[in-house]
XYZ file of C-alpha atoms in Angstrom:
611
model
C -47.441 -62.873 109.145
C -44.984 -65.380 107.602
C -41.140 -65.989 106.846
C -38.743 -67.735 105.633
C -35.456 -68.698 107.082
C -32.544 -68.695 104.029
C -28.693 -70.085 104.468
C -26.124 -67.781 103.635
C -25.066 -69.174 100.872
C -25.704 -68.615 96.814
C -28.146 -71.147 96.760
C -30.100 -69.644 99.397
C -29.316 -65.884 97.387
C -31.419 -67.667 94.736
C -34.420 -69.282 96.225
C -35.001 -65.814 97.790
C -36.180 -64.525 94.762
C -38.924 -67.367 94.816
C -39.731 -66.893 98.105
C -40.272 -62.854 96.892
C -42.345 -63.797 94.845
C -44.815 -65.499 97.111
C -44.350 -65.061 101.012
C -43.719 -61.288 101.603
C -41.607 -58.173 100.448
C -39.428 -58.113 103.966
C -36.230 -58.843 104.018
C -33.596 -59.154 106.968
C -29.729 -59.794 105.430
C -26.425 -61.886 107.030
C -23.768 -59.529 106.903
C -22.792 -60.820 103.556
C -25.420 -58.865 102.333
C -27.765 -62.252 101.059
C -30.801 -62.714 102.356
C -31.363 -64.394 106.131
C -35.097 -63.467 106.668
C -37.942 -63.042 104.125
C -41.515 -62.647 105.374
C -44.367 -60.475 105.253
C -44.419 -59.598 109.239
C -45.790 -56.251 110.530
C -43.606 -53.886 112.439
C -45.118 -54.216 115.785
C -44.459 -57.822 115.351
C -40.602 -58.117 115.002
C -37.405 -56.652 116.829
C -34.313 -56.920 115.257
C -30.555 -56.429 117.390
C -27.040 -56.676 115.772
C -23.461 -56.746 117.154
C -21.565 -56.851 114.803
C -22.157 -59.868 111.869
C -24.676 -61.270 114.928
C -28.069 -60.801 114.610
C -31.299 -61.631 116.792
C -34.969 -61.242 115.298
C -37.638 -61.690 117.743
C -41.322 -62.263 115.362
C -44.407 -61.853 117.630
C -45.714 -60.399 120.870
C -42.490 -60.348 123.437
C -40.601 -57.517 125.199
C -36.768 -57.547 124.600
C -34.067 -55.046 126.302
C -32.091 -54.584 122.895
C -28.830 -53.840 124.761
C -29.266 -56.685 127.259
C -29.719 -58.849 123.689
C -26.848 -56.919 122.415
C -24.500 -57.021 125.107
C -24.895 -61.572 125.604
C -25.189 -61.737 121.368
C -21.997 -60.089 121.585
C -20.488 -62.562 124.044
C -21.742 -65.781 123.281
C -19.749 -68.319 121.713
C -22.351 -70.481 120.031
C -26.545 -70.313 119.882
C -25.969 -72.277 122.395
C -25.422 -69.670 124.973
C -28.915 -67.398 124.187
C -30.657 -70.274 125.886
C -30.588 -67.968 129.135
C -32.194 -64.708 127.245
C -34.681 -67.125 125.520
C -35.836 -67.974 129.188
C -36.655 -64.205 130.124
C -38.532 -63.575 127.074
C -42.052 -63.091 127.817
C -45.311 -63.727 125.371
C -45.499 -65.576 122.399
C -42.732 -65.609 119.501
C -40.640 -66.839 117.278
C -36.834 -66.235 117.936
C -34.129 -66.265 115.167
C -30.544 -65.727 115.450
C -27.055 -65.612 113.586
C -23.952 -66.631 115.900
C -20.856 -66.974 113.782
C -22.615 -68.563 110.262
C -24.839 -70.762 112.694
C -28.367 -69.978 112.562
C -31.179 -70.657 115.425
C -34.333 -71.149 114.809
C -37.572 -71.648 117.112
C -41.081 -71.139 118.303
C -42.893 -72.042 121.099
C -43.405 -75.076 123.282
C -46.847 -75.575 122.391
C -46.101 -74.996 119.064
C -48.644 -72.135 118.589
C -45.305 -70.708 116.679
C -43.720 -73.887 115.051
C -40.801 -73.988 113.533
C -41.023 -76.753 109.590
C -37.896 -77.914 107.447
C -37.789 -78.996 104.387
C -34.134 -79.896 102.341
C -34.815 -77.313 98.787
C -32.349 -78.111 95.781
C -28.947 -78.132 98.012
C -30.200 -76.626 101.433
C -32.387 -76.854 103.955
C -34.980 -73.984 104.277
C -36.947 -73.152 107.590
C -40.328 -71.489 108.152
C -42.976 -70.977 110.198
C -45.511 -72.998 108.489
C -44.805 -76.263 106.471
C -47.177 -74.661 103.743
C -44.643 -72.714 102.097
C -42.096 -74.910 102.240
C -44.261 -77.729 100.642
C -44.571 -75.321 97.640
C -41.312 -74.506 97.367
C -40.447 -77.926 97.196
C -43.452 -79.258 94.997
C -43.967 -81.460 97.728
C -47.172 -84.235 97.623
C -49.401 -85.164 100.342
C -48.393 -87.584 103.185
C -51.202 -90.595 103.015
C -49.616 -91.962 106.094
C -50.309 -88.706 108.023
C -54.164 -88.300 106.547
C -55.036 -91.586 108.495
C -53.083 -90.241 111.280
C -55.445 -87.287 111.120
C -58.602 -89.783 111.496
C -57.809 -90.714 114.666
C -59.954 -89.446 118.185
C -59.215 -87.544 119.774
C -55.980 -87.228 117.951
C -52.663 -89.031 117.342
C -50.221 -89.242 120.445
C -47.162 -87.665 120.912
C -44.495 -88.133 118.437
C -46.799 -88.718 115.395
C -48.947 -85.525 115.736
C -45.862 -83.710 115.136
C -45.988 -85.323 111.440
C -47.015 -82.543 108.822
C -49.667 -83.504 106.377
C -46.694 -82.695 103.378
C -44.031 -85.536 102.514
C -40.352 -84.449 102.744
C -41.436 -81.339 105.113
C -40.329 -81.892 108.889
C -41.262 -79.952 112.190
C -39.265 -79.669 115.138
C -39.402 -81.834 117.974
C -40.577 -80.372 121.574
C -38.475 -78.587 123.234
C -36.010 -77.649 120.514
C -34.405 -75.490 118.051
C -33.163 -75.662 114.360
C -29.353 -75.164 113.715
C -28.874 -74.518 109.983
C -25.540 -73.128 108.176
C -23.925 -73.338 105.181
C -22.052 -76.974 104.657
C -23.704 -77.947 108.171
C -25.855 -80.598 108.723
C -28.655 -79.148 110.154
C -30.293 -80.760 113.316
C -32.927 -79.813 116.052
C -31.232 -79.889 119.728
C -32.851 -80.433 122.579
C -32.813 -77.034 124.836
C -35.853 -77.272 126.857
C -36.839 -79.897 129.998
C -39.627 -79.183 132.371
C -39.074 -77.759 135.396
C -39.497 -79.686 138.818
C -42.861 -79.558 140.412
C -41.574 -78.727 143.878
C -43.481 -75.584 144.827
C -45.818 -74.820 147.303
C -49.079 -72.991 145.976
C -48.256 -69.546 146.809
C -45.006 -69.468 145.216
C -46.298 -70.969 142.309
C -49.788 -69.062 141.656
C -47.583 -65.203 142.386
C -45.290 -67.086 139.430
C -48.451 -67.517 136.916
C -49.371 -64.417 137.883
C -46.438 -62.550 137.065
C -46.144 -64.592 133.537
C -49.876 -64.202 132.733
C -49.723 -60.584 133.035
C -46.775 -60.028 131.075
C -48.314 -62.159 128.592
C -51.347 -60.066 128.267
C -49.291 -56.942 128.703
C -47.196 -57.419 125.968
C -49.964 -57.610 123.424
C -51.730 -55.095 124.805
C -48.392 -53.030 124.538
C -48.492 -53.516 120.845
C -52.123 -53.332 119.314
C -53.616 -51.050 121.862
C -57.197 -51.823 120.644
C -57.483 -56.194 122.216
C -60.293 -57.908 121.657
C -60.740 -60.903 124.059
C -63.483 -63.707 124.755
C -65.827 -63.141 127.556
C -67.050 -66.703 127.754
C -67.584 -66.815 131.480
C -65.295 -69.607 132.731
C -62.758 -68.764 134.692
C -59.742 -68.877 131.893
C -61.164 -66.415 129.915
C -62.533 -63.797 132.136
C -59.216 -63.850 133.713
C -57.256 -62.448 130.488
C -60.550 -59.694 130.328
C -59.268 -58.647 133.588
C -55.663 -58.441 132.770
C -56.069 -56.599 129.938
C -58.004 -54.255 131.301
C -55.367 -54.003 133.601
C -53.046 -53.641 131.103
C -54.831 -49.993 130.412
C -56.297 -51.522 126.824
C -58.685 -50.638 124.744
C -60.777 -53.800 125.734
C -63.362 -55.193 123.618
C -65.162 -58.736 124.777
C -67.319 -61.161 122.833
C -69.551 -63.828 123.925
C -71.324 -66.825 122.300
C -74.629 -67.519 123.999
C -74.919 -70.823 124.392
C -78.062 -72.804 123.460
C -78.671 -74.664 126.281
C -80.329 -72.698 128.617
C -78.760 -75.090 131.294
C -75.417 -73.828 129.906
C -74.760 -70.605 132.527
C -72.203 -69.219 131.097
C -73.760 -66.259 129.966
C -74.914 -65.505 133.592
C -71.218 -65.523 134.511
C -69.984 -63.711 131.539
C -72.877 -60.767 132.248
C -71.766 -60.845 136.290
C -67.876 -60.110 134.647
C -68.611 -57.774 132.353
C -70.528 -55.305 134.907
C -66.681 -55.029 136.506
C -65.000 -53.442 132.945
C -67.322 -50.839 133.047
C -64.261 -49.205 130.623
C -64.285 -52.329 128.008
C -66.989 -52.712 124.960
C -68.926 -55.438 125.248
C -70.311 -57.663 122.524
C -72.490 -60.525 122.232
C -73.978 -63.181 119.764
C -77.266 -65.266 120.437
C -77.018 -67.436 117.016
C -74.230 -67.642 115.128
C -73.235 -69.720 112.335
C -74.061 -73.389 113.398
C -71.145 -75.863 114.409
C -69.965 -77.946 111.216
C -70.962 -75.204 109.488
C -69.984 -75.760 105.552
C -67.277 -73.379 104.320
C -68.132 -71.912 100.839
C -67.254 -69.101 99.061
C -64.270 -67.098 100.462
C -64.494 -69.217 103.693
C -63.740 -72.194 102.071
C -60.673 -70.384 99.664
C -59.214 -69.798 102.769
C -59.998 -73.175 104.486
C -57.982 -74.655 101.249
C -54.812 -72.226 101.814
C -54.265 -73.279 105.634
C -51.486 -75.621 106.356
C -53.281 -78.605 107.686
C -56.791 -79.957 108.183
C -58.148 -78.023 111.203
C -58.214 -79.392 114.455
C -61.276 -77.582 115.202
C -63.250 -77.842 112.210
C -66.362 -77.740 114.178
C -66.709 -74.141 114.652
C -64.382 -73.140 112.099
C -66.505 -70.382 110.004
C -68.015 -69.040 113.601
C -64.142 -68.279 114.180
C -63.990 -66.439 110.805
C -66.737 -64.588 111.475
C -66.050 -63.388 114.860
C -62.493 -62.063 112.796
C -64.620 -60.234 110.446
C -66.653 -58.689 113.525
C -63.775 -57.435 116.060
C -61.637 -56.284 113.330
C -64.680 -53.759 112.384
C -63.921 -53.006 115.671
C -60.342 -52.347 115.297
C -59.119 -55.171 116.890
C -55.646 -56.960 115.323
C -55.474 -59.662 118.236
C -57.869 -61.321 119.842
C -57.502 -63.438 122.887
C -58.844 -66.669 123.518
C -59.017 -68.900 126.561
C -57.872 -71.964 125.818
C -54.715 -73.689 127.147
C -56.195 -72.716 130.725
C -58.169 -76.356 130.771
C -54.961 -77.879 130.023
C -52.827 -76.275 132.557
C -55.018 -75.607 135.460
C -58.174 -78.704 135.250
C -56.871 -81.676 137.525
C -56.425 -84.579 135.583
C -57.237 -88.314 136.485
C -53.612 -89.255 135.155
C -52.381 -86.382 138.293
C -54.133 -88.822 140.921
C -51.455 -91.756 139.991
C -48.641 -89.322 140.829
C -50.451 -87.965 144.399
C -50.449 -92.052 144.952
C -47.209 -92.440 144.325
C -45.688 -89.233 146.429
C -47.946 -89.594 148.766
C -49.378 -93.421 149.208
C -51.206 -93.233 153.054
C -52.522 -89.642 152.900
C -53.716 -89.737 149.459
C -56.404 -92.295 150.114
C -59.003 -90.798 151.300
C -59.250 -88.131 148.619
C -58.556 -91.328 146.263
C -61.615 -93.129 147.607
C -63.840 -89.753 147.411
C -63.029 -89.293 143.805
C -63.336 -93.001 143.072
C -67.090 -93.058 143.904
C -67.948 -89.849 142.961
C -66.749 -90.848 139.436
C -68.376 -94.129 139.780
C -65.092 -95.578 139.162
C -64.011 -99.526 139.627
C -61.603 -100.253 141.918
C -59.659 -103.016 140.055
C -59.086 -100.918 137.726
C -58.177 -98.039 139.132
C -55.570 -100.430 141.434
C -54.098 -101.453 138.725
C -53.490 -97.891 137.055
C -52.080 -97.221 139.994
C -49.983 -99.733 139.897
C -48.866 -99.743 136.743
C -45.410 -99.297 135.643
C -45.531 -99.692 132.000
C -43.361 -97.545 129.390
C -44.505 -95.022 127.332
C -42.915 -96.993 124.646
C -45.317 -100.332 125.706
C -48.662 -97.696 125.909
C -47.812 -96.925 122.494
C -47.594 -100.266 121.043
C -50.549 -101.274 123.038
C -52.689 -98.329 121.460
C -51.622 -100.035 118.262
C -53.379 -102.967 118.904
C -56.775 -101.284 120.261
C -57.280 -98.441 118.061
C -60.039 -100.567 115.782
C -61.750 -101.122 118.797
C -64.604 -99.869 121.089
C -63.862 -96.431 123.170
C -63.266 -96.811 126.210
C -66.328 -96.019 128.411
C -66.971 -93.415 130.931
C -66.688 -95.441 133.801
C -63.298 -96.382 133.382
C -60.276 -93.635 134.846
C -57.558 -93.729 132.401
C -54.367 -93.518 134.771
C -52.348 -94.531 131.664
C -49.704 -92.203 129.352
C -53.193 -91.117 127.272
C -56.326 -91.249 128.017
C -56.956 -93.620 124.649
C -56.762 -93.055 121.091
C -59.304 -94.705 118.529
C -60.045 -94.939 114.406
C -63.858 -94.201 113.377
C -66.466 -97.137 112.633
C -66.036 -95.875 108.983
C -61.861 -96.310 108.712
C -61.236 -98.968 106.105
C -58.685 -101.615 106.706
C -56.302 -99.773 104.889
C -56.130 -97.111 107.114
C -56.192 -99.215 110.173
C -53.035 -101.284 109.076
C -51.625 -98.006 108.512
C -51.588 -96.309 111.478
C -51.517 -99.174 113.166
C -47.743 -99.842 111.540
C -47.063 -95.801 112.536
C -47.537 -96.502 115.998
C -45.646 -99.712 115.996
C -42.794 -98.271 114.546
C -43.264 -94.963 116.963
C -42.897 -97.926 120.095
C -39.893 -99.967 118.288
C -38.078 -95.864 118.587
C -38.281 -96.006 122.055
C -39.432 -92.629 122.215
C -38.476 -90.028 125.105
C -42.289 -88.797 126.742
C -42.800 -85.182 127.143
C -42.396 -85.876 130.610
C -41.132 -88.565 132.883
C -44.399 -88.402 134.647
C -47.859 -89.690 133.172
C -49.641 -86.822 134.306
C -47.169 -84.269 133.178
C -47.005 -86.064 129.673
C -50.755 -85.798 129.636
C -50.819 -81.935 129.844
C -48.083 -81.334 127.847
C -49.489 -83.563 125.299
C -52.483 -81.104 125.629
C -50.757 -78.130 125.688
C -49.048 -79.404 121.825
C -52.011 -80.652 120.758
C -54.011 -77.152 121.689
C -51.417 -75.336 120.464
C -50.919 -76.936 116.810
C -55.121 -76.209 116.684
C -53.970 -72.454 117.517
C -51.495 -72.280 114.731
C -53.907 -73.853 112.565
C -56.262 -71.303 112.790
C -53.811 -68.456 112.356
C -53.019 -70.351 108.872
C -55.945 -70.192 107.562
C -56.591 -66.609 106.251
C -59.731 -65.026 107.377
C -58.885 -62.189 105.399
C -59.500 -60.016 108.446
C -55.839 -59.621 109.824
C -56.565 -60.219 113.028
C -54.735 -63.101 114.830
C -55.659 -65.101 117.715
C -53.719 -65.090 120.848
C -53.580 -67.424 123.776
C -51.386 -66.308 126.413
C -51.683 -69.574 128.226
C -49.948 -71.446 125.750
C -46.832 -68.506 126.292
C -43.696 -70.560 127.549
C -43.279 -68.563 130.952
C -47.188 -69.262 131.591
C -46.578 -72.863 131.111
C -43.032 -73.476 132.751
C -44.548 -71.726 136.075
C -47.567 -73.794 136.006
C -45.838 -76.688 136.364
C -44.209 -75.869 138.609
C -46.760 -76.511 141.250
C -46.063 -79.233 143.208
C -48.788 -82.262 142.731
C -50.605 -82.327 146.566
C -51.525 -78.424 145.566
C -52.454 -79.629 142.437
C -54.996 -82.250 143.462
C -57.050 -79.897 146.518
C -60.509 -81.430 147.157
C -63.359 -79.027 146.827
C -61.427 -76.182 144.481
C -61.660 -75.474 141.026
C -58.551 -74.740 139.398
C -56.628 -73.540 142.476
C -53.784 -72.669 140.899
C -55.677 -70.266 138.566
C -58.076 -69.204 141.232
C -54.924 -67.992 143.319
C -52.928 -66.503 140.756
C -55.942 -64.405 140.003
C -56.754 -63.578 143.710
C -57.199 -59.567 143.758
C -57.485 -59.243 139.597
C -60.690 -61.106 139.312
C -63.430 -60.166 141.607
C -63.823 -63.503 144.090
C -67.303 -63.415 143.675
C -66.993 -64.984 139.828
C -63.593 -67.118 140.931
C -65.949 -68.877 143.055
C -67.943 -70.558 140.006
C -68.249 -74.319 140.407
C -69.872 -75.230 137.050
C -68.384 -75.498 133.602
C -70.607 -74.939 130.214
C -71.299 -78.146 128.206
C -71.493 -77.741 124.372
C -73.417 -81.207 123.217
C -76.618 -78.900 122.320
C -74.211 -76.596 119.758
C -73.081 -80.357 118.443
C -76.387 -82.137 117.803
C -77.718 -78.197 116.781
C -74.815 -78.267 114.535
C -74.670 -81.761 112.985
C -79.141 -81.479 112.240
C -78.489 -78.166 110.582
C -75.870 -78.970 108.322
C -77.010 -82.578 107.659
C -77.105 -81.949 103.757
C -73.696 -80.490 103.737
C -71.713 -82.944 105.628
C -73.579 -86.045 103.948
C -72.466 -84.403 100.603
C -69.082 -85.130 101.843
C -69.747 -88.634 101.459
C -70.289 -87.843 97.692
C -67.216 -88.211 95.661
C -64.915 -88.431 99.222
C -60.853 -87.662 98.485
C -61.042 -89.753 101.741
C -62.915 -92.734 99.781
C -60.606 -92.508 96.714
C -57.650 -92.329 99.076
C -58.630 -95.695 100.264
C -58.951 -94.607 103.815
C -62.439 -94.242 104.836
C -65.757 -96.297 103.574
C -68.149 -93.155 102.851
C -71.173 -95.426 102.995
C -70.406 -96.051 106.629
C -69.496 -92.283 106.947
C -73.196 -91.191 106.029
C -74.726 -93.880 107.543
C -73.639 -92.701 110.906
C -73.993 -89.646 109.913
C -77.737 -90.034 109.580
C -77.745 -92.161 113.201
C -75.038 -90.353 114.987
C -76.119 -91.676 118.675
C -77.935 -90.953 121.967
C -74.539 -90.001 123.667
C -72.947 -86.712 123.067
C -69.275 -88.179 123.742
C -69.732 -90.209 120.936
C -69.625 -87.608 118.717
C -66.547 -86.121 118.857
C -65.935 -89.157 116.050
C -67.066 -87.489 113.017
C -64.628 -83.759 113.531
C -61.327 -85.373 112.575
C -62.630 -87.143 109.322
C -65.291 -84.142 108.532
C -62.000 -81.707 108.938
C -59.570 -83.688 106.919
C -62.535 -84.701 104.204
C -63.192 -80.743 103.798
C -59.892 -79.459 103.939
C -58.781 -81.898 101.099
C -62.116 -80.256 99.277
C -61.036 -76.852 99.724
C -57.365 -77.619 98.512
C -58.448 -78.983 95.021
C -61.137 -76.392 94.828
C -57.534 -74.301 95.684
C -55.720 -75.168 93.271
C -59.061 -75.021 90.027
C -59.143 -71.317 91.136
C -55.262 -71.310 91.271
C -53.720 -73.257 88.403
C -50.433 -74.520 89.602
C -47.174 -73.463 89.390
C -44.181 -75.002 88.743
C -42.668 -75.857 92.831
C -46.589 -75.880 94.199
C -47.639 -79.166 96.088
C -49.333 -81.503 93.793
């Protein structure tokens, strides 16, 4: 699925013919007649309402009442005014609209569905991938935002948001894109986070109503959902929904390779309750940081941006190829559930500071549990710094050691860092990029640290979702994670912070919602599967591959990474398995810029393609 957002205008009437050419034979017209919409969506994908020279187009997995949408299209005096249907809108989508000439664009919070902007010739053209747009415009790659990409875990909040294509923009959280003919077309600010002012109850029957509607909606339109059956507690929960949902339910499952690792135990335990679903199961897939060749690496080198999650990307391609054989077209995935549910050290600053007598004990518990200081953690307590001052701070450390496990990080994040291998180039770089994010004074996703953290997460989880959907697997099948839906999130937050925090629960809000869909017996799991054997498994198997990275790196002759330092650590990578998480962002941006020459040699380009 893809489109393209025109202006009603001549110009636009004209760059539609381009866009035919490329995107996708669909096409949704203004009342003029010229083209609004161009894409190549499926019909169980979109729903389209007029009244009159009004239109709405809802992309994705949703449920809309057309003559609700009619009847407050009909009376609403600007896109202003659809805010309130927007917030009843269940799933995950993309909503488009035409009030008067003005046009509204959007996705999602977590940007699973993004909205990107580019100015083309005389207008400014919207879609739901900066790919297309970066074509259309013969747009170059942004150096600035490859070293952003280095960085571990990943840039912060507002310079993650940065596409990888110069000229091509993405919208900020929270908002939606007004375009029109002879306006000047701006994001605006629509969506703040709710309070976190209710009581567990209230909050888990509101994830639960969400959740299900989430999972009911897709269910609604492919019939035949395919789902992972991992074992934790995020996952297994959207097995049981669906098979609520009356679908044709088909699980998978990874077995892990550390026979520590008991997820599978968990996973088996599940799937004895969907006696209905089919189950399926892999002992040894492909290994993590698995090359990408052949048709695997074509479509590595069409997707939109290096992938976040480069480390398993050709297992994800081949689990595509697998559960469409099945006749699966969606496929859920867990993730987003760590994110919103997992307590996070950040959420013990704000129990402090609501609650600064009663709090302690549970402080002091978790404090020498976690073999935590206690000067330090006083003063994250006690902190009061900006999110403005974090991020100039972060400027000044990112060239330096991580941060070590003993040390709780209270702050806005829990610590960003360049590789060993980053040459000084790249460290002045993003170094200025963060200075200059601070000197903005930039509004956090949240006025509270903890809040910022997860929705940080959320984004950050979310652009890796919408990553993967852009890279074509050639399978059809997309990957859904009702988590990251907007209802799931605004209700989840909506938990007020002593709930949040419970001593001797896992997830509680989760584990509540769920209460009476999942059998107790597996809400009750206490332990969590740990990956490090699938990383060390991963980086010994491919050792070849990834060192031939080092050989001829677009990296190196970008000036932004010192491949002899690269494959020296890659041949030493450590004792620790948290120290690995070092080598994905590089590896991923190194491979992706591989896959996009090797792209465009199979692909001569065009005139408008990205050079």
């Amino acid at each position: 699925m893809g489109f393209v957002v025109l202006e009603d205008s001549e110009d636009g009437a004209a760059l539609a013919g381009r866009v035919l050419g490329g995107t996708g034979s669909r096409v949704l017209a203004y009342e003029s007649g010229r083209p609004w919409l161009v894409g190549d969506w499926s019909e169980d994908e979109m729903t389209f309402v007029e009244a009159g020279p009004r239109r709405i187009a809802l992309i994705g997995y949703s449920r809309l009442d057309p003559a609700l949408a009619r009847r407050l299209l009909a009376r609403a005096s600007s896109p202003h005014d659809l805010d309130r249907l927007v917030r009843t809108l269940p799933g995950g989508f993309h909503f488009l609209a035409v009030v008067d000439g003005r046009v509204r664009a959007q996705g999602s919070l977590s940007t699973v569905r993004q909205i990107s902007y580019a100015r083309i010739g005389a207008q400014v053209v919207a879609c739901d991938s900066p790919r297309p747009l970066a074509e259309l415009a013969g747009a170059s790659l942004d150096q600035d935002a490859l070293a952003l990409r280095m960085l571990t875990p990943a840039a912060p909040w507002p310079l993650r948001n940065r596409p990888v294509w110069s000229g091509v923009e993405q919208l900020p959280f929270g908002s939606w894109l007004e375009l029109g003919p002879g306006r000047s077309s701006r994001p605006i600010r629509w969506w703040d986070p709710p309070a976190a002012d209710q009581p567990l109850a209230e909050a888990a029957r509101s994830v639960r109503e969400a959740l299900s509607e989430s999972v009911a909606v897709r269910v609604r339109a492919t019939g035949t959902i395919s789902a992972d059956l991992s074992g934790g507690m995020d996952s297994t929960s959207l097995c049981f929904l669906a098979a609520a949902a009356g679908g044709d339910l088909l699980t998978h499952h990874w077995q892990p390779l550390d026979g520590g690792n008991d997820d599978s135990l968990w996973a088996e335990r599940a799937a004895r309750h969907l006696p209905d679903a089919r189950h399926l199961s892999t002992s040894r897939g492909a290994p993590w940081f698995a090359a990408a060749t052949g048709p695997e690496e074509s479509a590595l080198g069409r997707a939109e941006a290096p992938p976040t999650w480069f480390r398993n990307h050709t297992r994800m391609a081949s689990l595509a190829r697998r559960v469409t054989a099945e006749g699966s077209t969606a496929h859920l995935i867990g993730v987003g559930g760590d994110e919103l549910f997992s307590t996070l050290p950040a959420q013990l600053r704000t129990l402090f500071h609501h609650h600064p007598l009663t709090s302690l004990p549970l402080l002091h518990r978790i404090r020498v549990g976690n073999r935590w200081r206690l000067p330090p953690m006083v003063r994250g307590l006690t902190d009061r710094s900006t999110f403005a001052q974090w991020l100039a701070s972060a400027a000044d450390a990112i060239d330096g050691l991580p941060s070590r496990s003993s040390e709780i990080p209270l702050g806005w994040n829990a610590g960003i860092h360049l590789p060993p291998w980053a040459t000084g180039e790249a460290v002045g770089t993003v170094r200025r990029l963060l200075r200059e994010a601070a000197s903005a004074d930039p509004r956090p996703l949240d006025p509270a640290r903890d809040r910022h953290q997860l929705l940080e997460a959320v984004v950050l989880t979310g652009c890796a979702v919408r990553e993967l959907n852009s890279t074509p697997s050639g399978s059809g099948v997309s990957w859904e994670a009702p988590f990251l839906d907007d209802r799931v999130l605004e209700t989840s937050l909506s938990l007020r912070i002593e709930d949040r925090v419970l001593r001797g629960r896992y997830k509680p809000l989760l584990a509540t919602a769920m209460s009476g869909v999942v059998p107790s017996g597996i809400l009750e799991r206490r332990s969590k599967g740990e990956f490090s054997a699938e990383v060390y498994d991963g980086l010994r198997q491919n050792r070849s591959a990834l060192l031939a990275l080092c050989e001829d790196s677009r990296l190196d002759g970008r000036g932004l990474v010192d491949s002899a330092a690269l494959r020296a650590r890659l041949l030493a990578p450590g004792p620790l398995a948290r120290q690995l998480g070092v080598f994905e962002p590089t590896l991923a941006v190194e491979a992706w810029l591989r896959a996009l020459d090797t792209h465009h040699d199979r692909h001569p380009l065009s005139a408008g393609e990205p050079q």
